[in-house]
Short mmCIF file of C-alpha atoms and ligand atoms in Angstrom, two decimals:
data_model
loop_
_atom_site.label_atom_id
_atom_site.label_comp_id
_atom_site.label_asym_id
_atom_site.label_seq_id
_atom_site.Cartn_x
_atom_site.Cartn_y
_atom_site.Cartn_z
CA MET M 1 91.79 264.95 -81.50
CA GLU M 2 88.85 263.20 -79.86
CA LEU M 3 88.64 262.71 -76.14
CA SER M 4 87.00 259.68 -74.56
CA HIS M 5 83.24 259.63 -74.05
CA ARG M 6 84.00 258.63 -70.47
CA ILE M 7 85.68 261.96 -69.75
CA THR M 8 83.56 264.27 -71.90
CA GLY M 9 80.35 262.68 -70.60
CA LEU M 10 81.29 262.74 -66.92
CA THR M 11 78.63 265.27 -65.89
CA GLY M 12 76.00 263.64 -68.11
CA GLY M 13 75.70 266.71 -70.32
CA GLY M 14 74.26 268.85 -67.53
CA GLY M 15 75.97 271.62 -65.60
CA ASP M 16 77.74 270.83 -62.36
CA GLY M 17 74.92 272.41 -60.30
CA TRP M 18 77.25 274.96 -58.72
CA GLY M 19 76.10 278.01 -60.71
CA LEU M 20 74.89 279.84 -57.63
CA PHE M 21 78.12 279.16 -55.80
CA TYR M 22 80.17 280.63 -58.68
CA LYS M 23 77.86 283.65 -58.82
CA ALA M 24 78.35 284.25 -55.07
CA ARG M 25 82.11 283.90 -55.45
CA ALA M 26 82.11 286.43 -58.30
CA MET M 27 80.16 288.89 -56.14
CA ILE M 28 82.66 288.45 -53.31
CA GLU M 29 85.57 288.98 -55.68
CA ALA M 30 83.88 292.18 -56.89
CA GLY M 31 83.93 293.39 -53.27
CA GLU M 32 80.28 292.77 -52.38
CA PRO M 33 79.58 291.45 -48.88
CA VAL M 34 78.00 288.01 -49.20
CA VAL M 35 77.19 285.60 -46.35
CA GLU M 36 78.26 282.25 -47.75
CA LEU M 37 76.22 279.26 -46.63
CA THR M 38 77.06 277.13 -49.63
CA ILE M 39 80.05 274.95 -49.03
CA GLY M 40 80.59 271.93 -46.79
CA GLU M 41 83.75 273.05 -45.12
CA HIS M 42 84.32 273.96 -41.47
CA ASP M 43 84.98 277.52 -40.39
CA ILE M 44 87.88 276.16 -38.28
CA ARG M 45 91.14 274.79 -39.65
CA THR M 46 92.96 271.56 -38.83
CA ASP M 47 93.88 271.47 -35.12
CA PRO M 48 97.48 272.61 -34.48
CA VAL M 49 98.25 269.38 -32.57
CA ILE M 50 97.50 267.42 -35.76
CA LEU M 51 99.68 269.80 -37.79
CA ALA M 52 102.50 269.30 -35.25
CA ALA M 53 102.27 265.52 -35.76
CA MET M 54 102.35 266.05 -39.54
CA ASP M 55 105.38 268.32 -39.25
CA ALA M 56 107.24 265.92 -36.93
CA SER M 57 106.61 263.01 -39.30
CA ALA M 58 107.76 264.93 -42.38
CA ARG M 59 110.89 266.17 -40.59
CA ALA M 60 111.62 262.63 -39.43
CA GLY M 61 111.93 261.71 -43.10
CA ASN M 62 108.47 260.41 -44.04
CA THR M 63 108.51 262.28 -47.33
CA GLY M 64 109.29 259.36 -49.62
CA TYR M 65 106.92 256.90 -51.26
CA ALA M 66 104.57 255.53 -48.63
CA GLU M 67 103.15 252.02 -48.51
CA VAL M 68 100.40 251.92 -51.14
CA PRO M 69 97.69 250.25 -48.96
CA GLY M 70 98.41 252.69 -46.13
CA ASN M 71 100.93 252.26 -43.35
CA ALA M 72 100.48 249.61 -40.68
CA ARG M 73 99.80 252.11 -37.87
CA LEU M 74 97.00 253.90 -39.70
CA ARG M 75 95.33 250.78 -41.12
CA LYS M 76 95.35 249.29 -37.62
CA THR M 77 93.98 252.48 -36.04
CA VAL M 78 91.18 252.84 -38.60
CA ALA M 79 90.28 249.15 -38.27
CA ALA M 80 90.18 249.36 -34.47
CA ARG M 81 88.01 252.47 -34.58
CA ILE M 82 85.52 250.79 -36.93
CA GLN M 83 85.42 247.61 -34.85
CA ALA M 84 84.90 249.55 -31.62
CA ARG M 85 82.03 251.55 -33.12
CA THR M 86 80.25 248.81 -35.06
CA GLY M 87 81.14 245.55 -33.34
CA VAL M 88 82.08 244.08 -36.74
CA PRO M 89 85.43 242.24 -36.57
CA THR M 90 87.77 244.50 -38.58
CA GLY M 91 91.53 244.27 -39.04
CA PRO M 92 94.15 246.08 -41.13
CA ARG M 93 93.48 243.76 -44.10
CA ASN M 94 89.94 245.19 -44.26
CA ILE M 95 91.29 248.71 -44.82
CA LEU M 96 92.69 250.63 -47.78
CA ILE M 97 93.88 254.19 -47.10
CA THR M 98 92.89 256.57 -49.91
CA PRO M 99 93.51 260.22 -50.79
CA GLY M 100 90.11 261.29 -49.40
CA GLY M 101 86.58 259.99 -49.49
CA GLN M 102 86.05 261.03 -53.11
CA ALA M 103 88.91 258.82 -54.37
CA ALA M 104 87.45 256.04 -52.19
CA LEU M 105 84.02 256.45 -53.84
CA PHE M 106 85.59 256.16 -57.28
CA ALA M 107 87.73 253.14 -56.35
CA ALA M 108 84.79 251.36 -54.67
CA HIS M 109 82.67 251.68 -57.80
CA ALA M 110 85.61 250.60 -59.96
CA ALA M 111 85.92 247.50 -57.77
CA VAL M 112 82.32 246.34 -58.11
CA CYS M 113 80.95 247.72 -61.41
CA ASP M 114 81.77 246.67 -64.94
CA ALA M 115 81.15 248.94 -67.91
CA GLY M 116 77.43 249.24 -68.55
CA ASP M 117 76.39 247.95 -65.11
CA ARG M 118 73.57 249.83 -63.38
CA ALA M 119 74.75 251.50 -60.19
CA LEU M 120 72.04 252.85 -57.88
CA TYR M 121 72.25 256.00 -55.76
CA CYS M 122 69.64 258.00 -53.83
CA ASP M 123 68.30 261.36 -54.99
CA PRO M 124 69.00 263.97 -53.55
CA TYR M 125 72.69 263.20 -53.63
CA TYR M 126 76.17 264.55 -53.02
CA ALA M 127 77.03 266.36 -56.23
CA THR M 128 79.77 264.01 -57.48
CA TYR M 129 77.83 260.73 -57.25
CA PRO M 130 76.49 260.31 -60.80
CA GLY M 131 79.79 261.50 -62.33
CA THR M 132 81.77 259.10 -60.14
CA ILE M 133 79.61 256.22 -61.39
CA ARG M 134 79.95 257.34 -65.02
CA GLY M 135 83.69 257.68 -64.46
CA VAL M 136 84.02 253.90 -64.05
CA GLY M 137 81.85 253.28 -67.12
CA ALA M 138 78.74 252.27 -65.15
CA VAL M 139 75.25 253.73 -65.59
CA PRO M 140 73.93 255.86 -62.70
CA VAL M 141 70.32 255.09 -61.75
CA ALA M 142 68.65 257.38 -59.21
CA ILE M 143 66.37 256.08 -56.48
CA PRO M 144 63.93 258.94 -55.92
CA THR M 145 63.08 259.92 -52.36
CA ARG M 146 60.31 262.21 -51.11
CA PRO M 147 60.20 265.14 -48.72
CA ARG M 148 57.41 263.43 -46.78
CA ASP M 149 59.74 260.50 -46.04
CA ALA M 150 62.46 262.94 -44.93
CA PHE M 151 64.26 262.03 -48.17
CA GLN M 152 64.91 258.46 -47.02
CA PRO M 153 64.54 255.74 -49.66
CA THR M 154 61.53 253.46 -49.15
CA ARG M 155 61.53 249.69 -49.48
CA GLN M 156 59.27 250.05 -52.54
CA ALA M 157 61.48 252.61 -54.31
CA LEU M 158 64.57 250.48 -53.67
CA GLY M 159 62.88 247.25 -54.77
CA ALA M 160 61.58 248.82 -57.99
CA ARG M 161 65.10 249.47 -59.31
CA ALA M 162 67.22 246.80 -57.68
CA GLU M 163 66.68 243.88 -60.05
CA GLY M 164 69.73 243.47 -62.30
CA ALA M 165 71.63 246.39 -60.74
CA ARG M 166 75.12 245.91 -59.41
CA SER M 167 75.52 248.30 -56.52
CA LEU M 168 73.70 250.74 -54.26
CA LEU M 169 75.36 253.89 -52.93
CA ILE M 170 73.91 255.45 -49.78
CA ASN M 171 74.98 258.31 -47.54
CA THR M 172 74.02 258.73 -43.89
CA PRO M 173 74.29 261.22 -42.21
CA ASN M 174 73.29 262.76 -45.49
CA ASN M 175 74.61 265.54 -47.62
CA PRO M 176 72.61 267.55 -48.73
CA THR M 177 69.65 266.88 -46.41
CA GLY M 178 71.23 266.54 -42.94
CA VAL M 179 68.99 263.50 -42.43
CA VAL M 180 70.21 260.44 -40.51
CA TYR M 181 68.66 257.26 -41.92
CA SER M 182 66.44 255.37 -39.50
CA ARG M 183 67.00 251.75 -38.51
CA GLU M 184 63.92 250.90 -40.59
CA THR M 185 65.45 252.50 -43.69
CA LEU M 186 68.78 250.75 -43.15
CA ASP M 187 66.99 247.41 -42.72
CA ALA M 188 65.15 248.00 -46.02
CA ILE M 189 68.48 248.85 -47.68
CA ALA M 190 70.15 245.72 -46.29
CA ASP M 191 67.21 243.50 -47.31
CA THR M 192 67.25 244.95 -50.82
CA CYS M 193 71.00 244.36 -51.17
CA ARG M 194 70.73 240.78 -49.98
CA ASP M 195 67.62 240.00 -52.07
CA ALA M 196 68.95 241.52 -55.30
CA ASP M 197 72.58 240.55 -54.64
CA LEU M 198 73.84 244.15 -54.68
CA TRP M 199 77.06 245.56 -53.35
CA LEU M 200 76.40 248.31 -50.84
CA ILE M 201 78.70 251.34 -50.94
CA SER M 202 78.04 253.18 -47.69
CA ASP M 203 79.36 256.74 -47.60
CA GLU M 204 79.86 257.45 -43.90
CA VAL M 205 82.09 260.52 -44.08
CA TYR M 206 79.78 262.34 -41.60
CA ASP M 207 79.70 259.47 -39.10
CA THR M 208 80.94 261.63 -36.22
CA GLN M 209 78.27 264.28 -36.76
CA VAL M 210 75.08 262.69 -35.46
CA TRP M 211 73.03 264.83 -33.10
CA GLU M 212 70.76 262.21 -31.57
CA GLY M 213 71.85 258.68 -30.74
CA ARG M 214 74.82 257.17 -32.52
CA HIS M 215 75.73 256.49 -36.10
CA LEU M 216 74.60 253.07 -37.31
CA SER M 217 76.73 251.54 -40.05
CA PRO M 218 74.83 249.14 -42.33
CA ARG M 219 77.99 247.00 -42.51
CA ALA M 220 77.00 245.85 -39.02
CA LEU M 221 73.61 244.47 -40.14
CA PRO M 222 73.26 240.69 -40.57
CA GLY M 223 74.95 239.35 -43.69
CA MET M 224 76.14 242.78 -44.82
CA ALA M 225 79.87 242.82 -43.97
CA GLU M 226 80.71 240.62 -46.97
CA ARG M 227 78.88 242.88 -49.45
CA THR M 228 79.53 246.36 -48.03
CA LEU M 229 82.29 248.84 -48.79
CA VAL M 230 82.35 251.67 -46.27
CA ILE M 231 83.70 255.05 -47.35
CA GLY M 232 85.42 256.98 -44.55
CA SER M 233 87.29 260.27 -44.43
CA MET M 234 89.22 262.56 -42.11
CA SER M 235 87.85 265.59 -43.98
CA LYS M 236 84.70 266.20 -41.97
CA SER M 237 85.49 264.42 -38.68
CA HIS M 238 88.81 266.20 -38.11
CA ALA M 239 88.60 269.31 -40.34
CA MET M 240 91.28 267.85 -42.59
CA THR M 241 89.65 268.52 -45.96
CA GLY M 242 92.89 269.73 -47.56
CA SER M 243 94.96 266.79 -46.34
CA ARG M 244 93.08 264.42 -48.66
CA ILE M 245 92.90 261.32 -46.56
CA GLY M 246 90.19 258.71 -46.17
CA TRP M 247 89.64 254.98 -46.47
CA ILE M 248 87.61 252.07 -47.73
CA ALA M 249 86.63 249.32 -45.29
CA GLY M 250 85.53 246.03 -46.81
CA PRO M 251 86.25 242.33 -47.27
CA PRO M 252 90.02 241.57 -47.53
CA GLU M 253 89.67 240.02 -51.02
CA VAL M 254 88.14 243.27 -52.31
CA ILE M 255 90.75 245.38 -50.51
CA ASP M 256 93.51 243.29 -52.16
CA HIS M 257 92.16 244.22 -55.61
CA LEU M 258 91.76 247.83 -54.52
CA ILE M 259 95.42 247.88 -53.51
CA THR M 260 96.27 246.84 -57.08
CA LEU M 261 94.03 249.63 -58.37
CA ALA M 262 95.75 252.12 -56.05
CA THR M 263 99.14 250.95 -57.35
CA HIS M 264 97.98 251.93 -60.83
CA THR M 265 96.27 255.19 -59.92
CA THR M 266 97.08 257.13 -56.74
CA TYR M 267 100.13 255.19 -55.55
CA GLY M 268 99.07 255.85 -51.98
CA VAL M 269 98.87 258.80 -49.64
CA PRO M 270 101.87 260.80 -48.31
CA GLY M 271 103.33 259.16 -45.20
CA TYR M 272 103.32 262.35 -43.12
CA ILE M 273 99.62 262.85 -43.85
CA GLN M 274 98.97 259.26 -42.79
CA ASP M 275 100.92 259.77 -39.56
CA ALA M 276 98.95 262.94 -38.83
CA ALA M 277 95.69 261.04 -39.43
CA ALA M 278 96.78 258.17 -37.16
CA PHE M 279 97.72 260.67 -34.46
CA ALA M 280 94.36 262.44 -34.83
CA LEU M 281 92.40 259.20 -34.57
CA GLU M 282 94.46 258.10 -31.56
CA GLN M 283 93.22 261.20 -29.73
CA GLY M 284 89.80 259.54 -29.57
CA GLU M 285 86.30 260.95 -29.68
CA GLU M 286 86.90 264.18 -27.75
CA LEU M 287 88.68 265.80 -30.71
CA GLU M 288 85.92 264.67 -33.07
CA ARG M 289 83.30 266.03 -30.70
CA ARG M 290 85.03 269.42 -30.67
CA VAL M 291 85.09 269.54 -34.48
CA GLY M 292 81.41 268.58 -34.76
CA GLU M 293 80.09 270.65 -31.86
CA PRO M 294 79.63 273.96 -33.76
CA PHE M 295 77.25 272.25 -36.19
CA ARG M 296 75.17 270.77 -33.39
CA ARG M 297 75.02 274.21 -31.74
CA ARG M 298 73.99 275.95 -34.98
CA ARG M 299 71.42 273.23 -35.71
CA ASP M 300 69.88 274.03 -32.30
CA LEU M 301 70.00 277.78 -33.03
CA ALA M 302 68.30 277.16 -36.37
CA ARG M 303 65.58 275.03 -34.82
CA ALA M 304 64.82 277.81 -32.34
CA ILE M 305 64.63 280.43 -35.10
CA LEU M 306 62.52 278.26 -37.38
CA ALA M 307 60.13 277.31 -34.56
CA ARG M 308 59.02 280.96 -34.43
CA GLN M 309 57.66 280.96 -37.99
CA ASN M 310 55.50 278.74 -40.16
CA THR M 311 56.50 279.65 -43.69
CA LEU M 312 59.52 277.41 -44.17
CA GLY M 313 59.70 273.70 -43.39
CA LEU M 314 62.82 272.14 -41.85
CA VAL M 315 63.70 268.63 -42.96
CA PRO M 316 64.55 266.67 -39.76
CA ALA M 317 68.17 267.70 -39.19
CA GLY M 318 69.86 264.77 -37.49
CA GLY M 319 73.47 265.21 -38.51
CA ALA M 320 76.17 266.59 -40.84
CA MET M 321 76.76 270.29 -41.49
CA TYR M 322 73.59 271.10 -43.39
CA LEU M 323 69.96 272.10 -43.05
CA MET M 324 67.46 271.47 -45.81
CA LEU M 325 64.67 274.03 -45.90
CA ASP M 326 61.39 273.56 -47.75
CA VAL M 327 60.73 276.83 -49.59
CA ARG M 328 57.72 275.60 -51.56
CA PRO M 329 55.28 277.67 -49.44
CA THR M 330 56.83 280.79 -51.01
CA GLY M 331 55.71 279.55 -54.43
CA MET M 332 59.32 279.66 -55.64
CA THR M 333 61.61 276.91 -56.86
CA GLY M 334 64.77 276.33 -54.84
CA GLU M 335 66.73 277.93 -57.68
CA ALA M 336 64.55 281.05 -57.84
CA PHE M 337 64.61 281.38 -54.04
CA ALA M 338 68.40 281.00 -53.81
CA ASP M 339 68.94 283.40 -56.69
CA ALA M 340 66.63 286.09 -55.28
CA LEU M 341 68.09 285.65 -51.78
CA LEU M 342 71.57 286.20 -53.18
CA GLU M 343 70.54 289.23 -55.23
CA ARG M 344 68.47 290.96 -52.57
CA GLU M 345 69.91 289.81 -49.24
CA HIS M 346 73.43 288.84 -50.26
CA ILE M 347 73.01 285.45 -48.64
CA ALA M 348 74.22 282.44 -50.63
CA VAL M 349 72.53 279.05 -50.13
CA MET M 350 72.47 276.09 -52.53
CA PRO M 351 69.28 275.33 -54.48
CA GLY M 352 67.95 271.84 -53.75
CA GLU M 353 67.83 271.32 -57.51
CA SER M 354 71.65 271.27 -57.51
CA PHE M 355 71.44 267.91 -55.74
CA GLY M 356 68.92 266.18 -57.98
CA ARG M 357 65.22 266.28 -58.71
CA ALA M 358 63.92 265.08 -55.37
CA ALA M 359 64.98 268.21 -53.47
CA ALA M 360 63.33 270.65 -55.89
CA GLY M 361 61.64 273.46 -53.98
CA HIS M 362 64.20 273.25 -51.19
CA VAL M 363 67.47 275.00 -50.37
CA ARG M 364 70.50 273.60 -48.55
CA VAL M 365 71.99 275.80 -45.85
CA ALA M 366 75.56 274.97 -44.80
CA MET M 367 76.11 275.80 -41.13
CA THR M 368 79.71 276.73 -41.76
CA ILE M 369 80.02 280.27 -40.39
CA ASP M 370 80.21 281.62 -36.84
CA ASP M 371 77.08 281.34 -34.68
CA ASP M 372 76.10 285.02 -34.66
CA THR M 373 76.50 285.56 -38.40
CA PHE M 374 74.70 282.27 -39.00
CA ALA M 375 71.74 283.12 -36.75
CA ASP M 376 71.47 286.61 -38.25
CA ALA M 377 71.58 285.27 -41.83
CA LEU M 378 68.98 282.61 -41.07
CA SER M 379 66.65 285.19 -39.49
CA ARG M 380 67.02 287.36 -42.59
CA LEU M 381 66.38 284.33 -44.81
CA VAL M 382 63.17 283.61 -42.87
CA ARG M 383 61.99 287.23 -43.20
CA PHE M 384 62.75 287.14 -46.91
CA ALA M 385 60.68 283.96 -47.26
CA GLN M 386 57.80 285.47 -45.27
CA ASP M 387 57.78 288.65 -47.36
CA ASN M 388 57.75 286.63 -50.55
CA ALA M 389 55.13 284.20 -49.31
CA HIS M 390 52.90 287.19 -48.59
CA ALA M 391 53.56 288.58 -52.04
CA ALA M 392 52.93 285.21 -53.73
N1 PLP P 1 80.84 262.15 -49.49
C1 PLP P 1 80.06 263.16 -49.10
C2 PLP P 1 78.64 262.90 -48.78
C3 PLP P 1 80.58 264.47 -49.01
O1 PLP P 1 79.78 265.47 -48.63
C4 PLP P 1 81.93 264.68 -49.35
C5 PLP P 1 82.49 266.05 -49.32
O2 PLP P 1 81.83 267.03 -49.19
C6 PLP P 1 82.70 263.57 -49.75
C7 PLP P 1 82.13 262.33 -49.80
C8 PLP P 1 84.14 263.71 -50.15
O3 PLP P 1 84.91 264.07 -49.07
P1 PLP P 1 86.51 263.99 -49.10
O4 PLP P 1 86.93 263.57 -50.47
O5 PLP P 1 86.99 265.34 -48.73
O6 PLP P 1 86.84 262.95 -48.09
#
């Protein structure tokens, strides 16, 4: 029996880019000590006060079908949070609650792309992006970025591919680079979307992890609210990755169609998870600051360690849980560097090549282990690079 091309072609014929991660996992299962700096998940778990709210809600009977768009309390809370942070008038009708940011990314593309439409995204990219676009039958088109622009898309690169495309997907703060897009970049993105009549899908799941200044949402730029779908999530901001809860914020007429899509796909998010999310958001920014703080601290530790050497380059690390290191001075590709580092030092980092072509010659370091182990691993990584640069 034949399967659909849509499902068999989801990864575009390539691997999923996670070969190194699987290799590290196999080593760990075989009992070898490996320092894992691969995955974007906190080293803390969901705060017990959030779990208590989840438990209370479930025990109060919220275990039946929940309202498909999301319950009134959560939609209102998410809308109020967005309005307070962006100044853009936002109400519950602008919000669809989804089972995580990934489901939101899929639904957003389904809402704006027809089969065969060109959907733009920036390279390097979060691993699921091209597959998500293919999953709705659209054609993924990468906008290349360059290390010398801190991997931010330029006006020229955007303009060269915008004509005739349907949507543009961006992500700031960025996974995998840790870069926060500048106002200039966001203006270029907004101009491109308006000029070429593109939908903007703005993945803001790291919006609470910005180390200088505040997050700027492109939905707040002139003329953008009517053409922007913002992807939000509780995964990163509140260490709730396993609870699978996020949202889409956009124009009410788009949200209405997305509710119909949700009725035919996810049928909503469990009510007790929604209540826990509403409770967590009602706690305000202090809880978010506590969840993000370890990454800021480790970013500072890393900057201090890297300032004492001149072999590896650090891509300006403005937010999220990652550092992107330029390993080209060693003469190795990101893949060769990550592989050798795993073999010889038992430290697992992701090759830049796993996230597209633009980050070749780089490695992504997830700052998701305790400070001392992190600082020690990074120092060993630097020594490894220096030794190999000397040998090269
Ligand atoms: N977008 C980006 C950039 C991510 O890094 C992730 C997860 O790592 C997601 C979306 C999906 O997050 P979730 O589905 O857990 O909300």
